Short mmCIF file of C-alpha atoms and ligand atoms in Angstrom, two decimals:
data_model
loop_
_atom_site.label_atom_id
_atom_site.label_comp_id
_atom_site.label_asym_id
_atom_site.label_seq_id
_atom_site.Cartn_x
_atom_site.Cartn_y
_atom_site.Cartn_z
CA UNK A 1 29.54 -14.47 -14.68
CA UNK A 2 26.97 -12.18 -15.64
CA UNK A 3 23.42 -13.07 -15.87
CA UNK A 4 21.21 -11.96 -18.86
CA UNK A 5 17.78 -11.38 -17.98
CA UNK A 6 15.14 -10.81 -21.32
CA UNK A 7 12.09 -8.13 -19.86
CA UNK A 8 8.94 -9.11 -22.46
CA UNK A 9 7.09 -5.78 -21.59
CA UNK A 10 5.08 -3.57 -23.86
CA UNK A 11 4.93 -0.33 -22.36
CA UNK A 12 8.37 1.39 -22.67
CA UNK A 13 8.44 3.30 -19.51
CA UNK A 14 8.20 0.16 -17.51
CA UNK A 15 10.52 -2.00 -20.07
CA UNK A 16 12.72 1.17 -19.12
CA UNK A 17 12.39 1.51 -15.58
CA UNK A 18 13.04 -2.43 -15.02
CA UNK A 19 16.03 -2.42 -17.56
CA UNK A 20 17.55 0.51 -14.95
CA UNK A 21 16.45 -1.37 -11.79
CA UNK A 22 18.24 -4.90 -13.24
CA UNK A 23 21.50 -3.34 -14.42
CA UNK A 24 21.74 -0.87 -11.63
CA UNK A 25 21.84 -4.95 -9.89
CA UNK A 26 24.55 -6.00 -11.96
CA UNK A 27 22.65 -8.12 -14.91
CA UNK A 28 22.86 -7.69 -18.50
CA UNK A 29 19.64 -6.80 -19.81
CA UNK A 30 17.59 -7.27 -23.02
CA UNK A 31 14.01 -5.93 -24.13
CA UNK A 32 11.36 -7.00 -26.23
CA UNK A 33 8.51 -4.90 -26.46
CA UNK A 34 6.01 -7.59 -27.71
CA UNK A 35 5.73 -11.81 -27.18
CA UNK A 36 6.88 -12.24 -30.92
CA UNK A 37 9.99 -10.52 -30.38
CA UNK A 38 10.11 -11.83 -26.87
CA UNK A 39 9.82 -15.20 -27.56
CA UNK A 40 12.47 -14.97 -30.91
CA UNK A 41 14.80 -13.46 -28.60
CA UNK A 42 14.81 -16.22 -26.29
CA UNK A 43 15.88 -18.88 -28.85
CA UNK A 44 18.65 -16.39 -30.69
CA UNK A 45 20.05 -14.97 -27.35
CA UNK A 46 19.57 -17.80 -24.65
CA UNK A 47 19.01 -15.87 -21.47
CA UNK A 48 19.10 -16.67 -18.03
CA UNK A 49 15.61 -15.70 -16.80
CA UNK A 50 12.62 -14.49 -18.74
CA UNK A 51 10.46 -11.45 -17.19
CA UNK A 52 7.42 -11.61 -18.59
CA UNK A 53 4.47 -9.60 -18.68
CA UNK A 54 0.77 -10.85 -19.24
CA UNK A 55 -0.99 -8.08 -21.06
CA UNK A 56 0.91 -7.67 -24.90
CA UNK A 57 -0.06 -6.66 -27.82
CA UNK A 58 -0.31 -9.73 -30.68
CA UNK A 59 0.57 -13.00 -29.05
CA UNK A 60 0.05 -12.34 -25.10
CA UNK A 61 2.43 -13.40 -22.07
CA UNK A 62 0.34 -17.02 -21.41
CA UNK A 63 0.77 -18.01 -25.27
CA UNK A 64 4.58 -16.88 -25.36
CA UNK A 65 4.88 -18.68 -21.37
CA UNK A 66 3.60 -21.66 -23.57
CA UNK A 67 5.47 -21.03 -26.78
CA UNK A 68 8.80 -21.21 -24.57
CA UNK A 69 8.54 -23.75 -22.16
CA UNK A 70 8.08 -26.51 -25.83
CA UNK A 71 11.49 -25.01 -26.17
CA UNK A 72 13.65 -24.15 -23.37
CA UNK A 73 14.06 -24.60 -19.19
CA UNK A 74 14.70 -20.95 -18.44
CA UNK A 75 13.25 -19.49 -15.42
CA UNK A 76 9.99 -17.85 -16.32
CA UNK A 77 8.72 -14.83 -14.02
CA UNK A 78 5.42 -13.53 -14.62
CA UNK A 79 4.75 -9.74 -14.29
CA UNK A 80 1.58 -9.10 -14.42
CA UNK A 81 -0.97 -5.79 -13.31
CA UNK A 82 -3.33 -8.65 -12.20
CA UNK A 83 -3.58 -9.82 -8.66
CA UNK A 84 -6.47 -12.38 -9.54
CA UNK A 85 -5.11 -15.90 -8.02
CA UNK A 86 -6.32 -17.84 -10.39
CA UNK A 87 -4.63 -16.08 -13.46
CA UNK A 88 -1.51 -16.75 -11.44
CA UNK A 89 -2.09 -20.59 -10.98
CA UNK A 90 -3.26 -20.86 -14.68
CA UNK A 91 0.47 -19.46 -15.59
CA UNK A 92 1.99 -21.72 -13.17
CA UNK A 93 0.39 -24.60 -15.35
CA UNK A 94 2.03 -23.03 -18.41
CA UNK A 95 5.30 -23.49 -16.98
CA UNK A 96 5.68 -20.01 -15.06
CA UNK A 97 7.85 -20.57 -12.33
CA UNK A 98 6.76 -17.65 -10.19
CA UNK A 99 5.42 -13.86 -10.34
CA UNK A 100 5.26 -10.31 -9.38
CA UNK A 101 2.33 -8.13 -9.78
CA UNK A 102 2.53 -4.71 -10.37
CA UNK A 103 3.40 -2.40 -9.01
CA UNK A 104 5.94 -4.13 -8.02
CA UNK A 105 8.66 -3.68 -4.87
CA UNK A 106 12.49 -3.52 -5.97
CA UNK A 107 13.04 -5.37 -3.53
CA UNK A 108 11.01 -8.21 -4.18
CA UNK A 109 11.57 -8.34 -7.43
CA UNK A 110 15.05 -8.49 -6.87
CA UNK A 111 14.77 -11.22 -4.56
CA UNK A 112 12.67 -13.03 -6.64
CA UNK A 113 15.34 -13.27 -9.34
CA UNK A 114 18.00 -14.05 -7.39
CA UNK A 115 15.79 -17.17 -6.23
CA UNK A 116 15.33 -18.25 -9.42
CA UNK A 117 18.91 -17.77 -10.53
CA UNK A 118 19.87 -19.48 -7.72
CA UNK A 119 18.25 -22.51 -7.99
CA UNK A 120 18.71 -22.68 -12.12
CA UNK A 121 22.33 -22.86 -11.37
CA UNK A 122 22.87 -24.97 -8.29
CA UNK A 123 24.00 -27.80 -9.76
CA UNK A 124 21.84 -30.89 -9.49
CA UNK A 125 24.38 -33.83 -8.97
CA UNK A 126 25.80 -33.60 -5.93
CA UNK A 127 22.72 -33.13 -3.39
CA UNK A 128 23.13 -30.82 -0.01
CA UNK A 129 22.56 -33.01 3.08
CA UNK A 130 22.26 -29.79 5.54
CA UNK A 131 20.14 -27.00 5.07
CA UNK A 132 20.05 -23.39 6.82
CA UNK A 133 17.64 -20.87 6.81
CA UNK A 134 17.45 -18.34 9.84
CA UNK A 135 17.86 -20.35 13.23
CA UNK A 136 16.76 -23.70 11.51
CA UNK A 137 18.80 -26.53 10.34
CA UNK A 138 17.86 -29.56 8.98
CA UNK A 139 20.25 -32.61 8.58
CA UNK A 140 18.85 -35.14 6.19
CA UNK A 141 21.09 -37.85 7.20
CA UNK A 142 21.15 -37.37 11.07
CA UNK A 143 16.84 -36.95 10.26
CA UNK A 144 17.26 -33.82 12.67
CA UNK A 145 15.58 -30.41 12.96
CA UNK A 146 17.05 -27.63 15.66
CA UNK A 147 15.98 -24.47 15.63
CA UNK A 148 17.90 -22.14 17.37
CA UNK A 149 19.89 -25.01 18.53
CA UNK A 150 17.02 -26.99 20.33
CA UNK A 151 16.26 -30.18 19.17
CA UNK A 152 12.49 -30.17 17.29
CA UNK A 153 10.26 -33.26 17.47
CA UNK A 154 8.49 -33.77 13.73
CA UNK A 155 6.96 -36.30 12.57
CA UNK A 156 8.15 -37.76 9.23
CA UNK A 157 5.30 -35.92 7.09
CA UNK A 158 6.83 -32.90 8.64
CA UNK A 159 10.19 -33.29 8.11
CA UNK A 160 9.20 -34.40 4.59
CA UNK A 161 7.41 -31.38 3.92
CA UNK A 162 9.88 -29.02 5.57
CA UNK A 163 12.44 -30.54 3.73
CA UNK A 164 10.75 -29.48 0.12
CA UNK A 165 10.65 -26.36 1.10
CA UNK A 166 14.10 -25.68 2.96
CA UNK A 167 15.71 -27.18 -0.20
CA UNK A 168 13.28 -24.28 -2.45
CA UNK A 169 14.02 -21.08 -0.68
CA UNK A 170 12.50 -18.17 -1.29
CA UNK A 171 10.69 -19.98 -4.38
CA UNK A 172 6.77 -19.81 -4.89
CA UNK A 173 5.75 -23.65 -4.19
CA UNK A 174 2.38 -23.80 -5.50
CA UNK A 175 0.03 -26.25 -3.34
CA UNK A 176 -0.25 -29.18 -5.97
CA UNK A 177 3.68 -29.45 -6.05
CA UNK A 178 4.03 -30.04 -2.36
CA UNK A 179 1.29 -32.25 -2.40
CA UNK A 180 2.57 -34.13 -4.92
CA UNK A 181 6.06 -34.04 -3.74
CA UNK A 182 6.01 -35.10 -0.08
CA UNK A 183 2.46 -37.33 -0.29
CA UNK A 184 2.83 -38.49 -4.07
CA UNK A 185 0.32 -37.46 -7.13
CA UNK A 186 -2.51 -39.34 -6.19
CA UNK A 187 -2.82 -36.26 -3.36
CA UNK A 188 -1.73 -33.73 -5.58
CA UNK A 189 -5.82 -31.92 -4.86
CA UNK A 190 -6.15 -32.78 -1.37
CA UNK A 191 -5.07 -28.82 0.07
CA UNK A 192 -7.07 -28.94 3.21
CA UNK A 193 -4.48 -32.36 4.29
CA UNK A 194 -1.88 -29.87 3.26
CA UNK A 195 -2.80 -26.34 5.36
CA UNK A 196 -3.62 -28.72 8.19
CA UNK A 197 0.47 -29.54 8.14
CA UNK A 198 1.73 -26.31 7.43
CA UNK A 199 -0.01 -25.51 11.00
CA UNK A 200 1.23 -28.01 12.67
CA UNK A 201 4.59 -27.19 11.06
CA UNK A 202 4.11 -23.50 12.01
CA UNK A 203 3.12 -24.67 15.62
CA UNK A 204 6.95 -26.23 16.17
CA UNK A 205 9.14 -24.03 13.95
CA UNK A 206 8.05 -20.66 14.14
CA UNK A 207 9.11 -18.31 16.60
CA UNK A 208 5.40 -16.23 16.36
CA UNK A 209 2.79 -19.19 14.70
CA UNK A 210 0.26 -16.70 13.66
CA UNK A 211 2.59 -13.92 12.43
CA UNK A 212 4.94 -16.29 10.31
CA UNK A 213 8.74 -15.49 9.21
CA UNK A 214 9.98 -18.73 7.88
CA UNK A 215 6.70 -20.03 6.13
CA UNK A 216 4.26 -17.55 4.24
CA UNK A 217 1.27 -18.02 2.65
CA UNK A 218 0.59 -16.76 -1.02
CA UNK A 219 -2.89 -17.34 -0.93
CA UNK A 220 -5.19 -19.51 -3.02
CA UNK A 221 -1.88 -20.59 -4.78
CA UNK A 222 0.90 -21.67 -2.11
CA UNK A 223 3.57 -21.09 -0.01
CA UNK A 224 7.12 -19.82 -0.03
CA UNK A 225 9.48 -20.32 2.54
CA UNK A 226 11.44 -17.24 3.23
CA UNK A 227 15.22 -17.07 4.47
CA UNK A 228 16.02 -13.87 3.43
CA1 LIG B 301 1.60 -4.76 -20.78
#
């Protein structure tokens, strides 16, 4: 089944370009060229993933991030010219569930949608016991990491935290939910605790610690943990 992807994006030649770049992938796509239309568009035509730019004219992309998320689930990426951090993290708080800054790479903003996509429709019931990404596999019921089929030693705030992010792949986990997701929400600020177990983390899973494949940093906002 075809995905419908709605591009929120002002200036035509880019609400252009991206409509080209998505269908050319094999998605049906729809424009709105401001956050009035955008946000209309996402109650009358119900697509799959929003792709949403900050800077529009009339209501901009944070008030229609807000206006949605009182509404629907869908997958919300930002697109934004900015590369400030913290404009990122405020959208995250508005219910953004990841971004691309312009100008962007095809290729990353292709794999950022399939990510999204991916984990929109994986269905929640039945839950995956094993997970694969590269030469790692974790086994939540044996409690076992291998990586390239030797046995890793982690203890269980590691395998806690790897776990999160083996089961979010290629998904922008922002510090506060891994915080609060593997040590609870009464840690949800403490990041030092945090960076101090991605290293150690780094240290047993990765094949070059200080040149990372599996875990990368997206910094002063997060992590992602890459498989692709
Ligand atoms: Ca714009």
């Amino acid at each position: 089944m075809t995905s419908t992807i709605l591009v929120i994006e002002d200036e035509e030649g880019i609400a252009q370009l991206l409509q080209r770049l998505l269908e050319g992938a094999g998605y049906r796509v729809l424009v709105a060229l401001d956050g009035e239309t955008g946000y209309r568009m996402v109650l009358e035509e119900r697509p799959d993933l929003v792709l949403l730019d900050i800077m529009l004219p009339g209501i901009d992309g944070w008030e229609v991030c807000r206006r949605i998320r009182q509404v629907s689930t869908v997958p919300i990426l930002m697109l934004t010219a900015k590369t400030m951090t913290s404009d990122v993290v405020y959208g995250l708080e508005l219910g953004a569930d990841d971004y691309v800054t312009k100008p962007f790479e095809k290729d990353v903003l292709l794999a950022r949608i399939r990510a999204l996509l991916r984990r929109a429709g994986a269905p929640p019931a039945t839950e995956q016991r094993v997970y694969r990404c590269g030469e790692i596999v974790l086994d939540l019921d044996q409690h076992t990491v291998t990586v390239a089929g030797r046995s890793i030693a982690l203890t269980p705030l590691e395998f806690r935290l790897l776990s999160v992010m083996m089961r979010n792949p290629g998904r922008l986990l922002p510090h506060r939910y891994l915080l609060t997701q593997v040590w609870g929400p009464e840690y949800a600020e403490d990041i030092d605790n945090l960076k101090l177990y991605i290293h150690y983390l780094r240290r047993k899973i990765e094949p070059d610690p200080r040149h990372p494949r599996y875990i990368l940093t997206e910094w002063g906002i997060g992590y992602r943990f890459n498989c692709e």
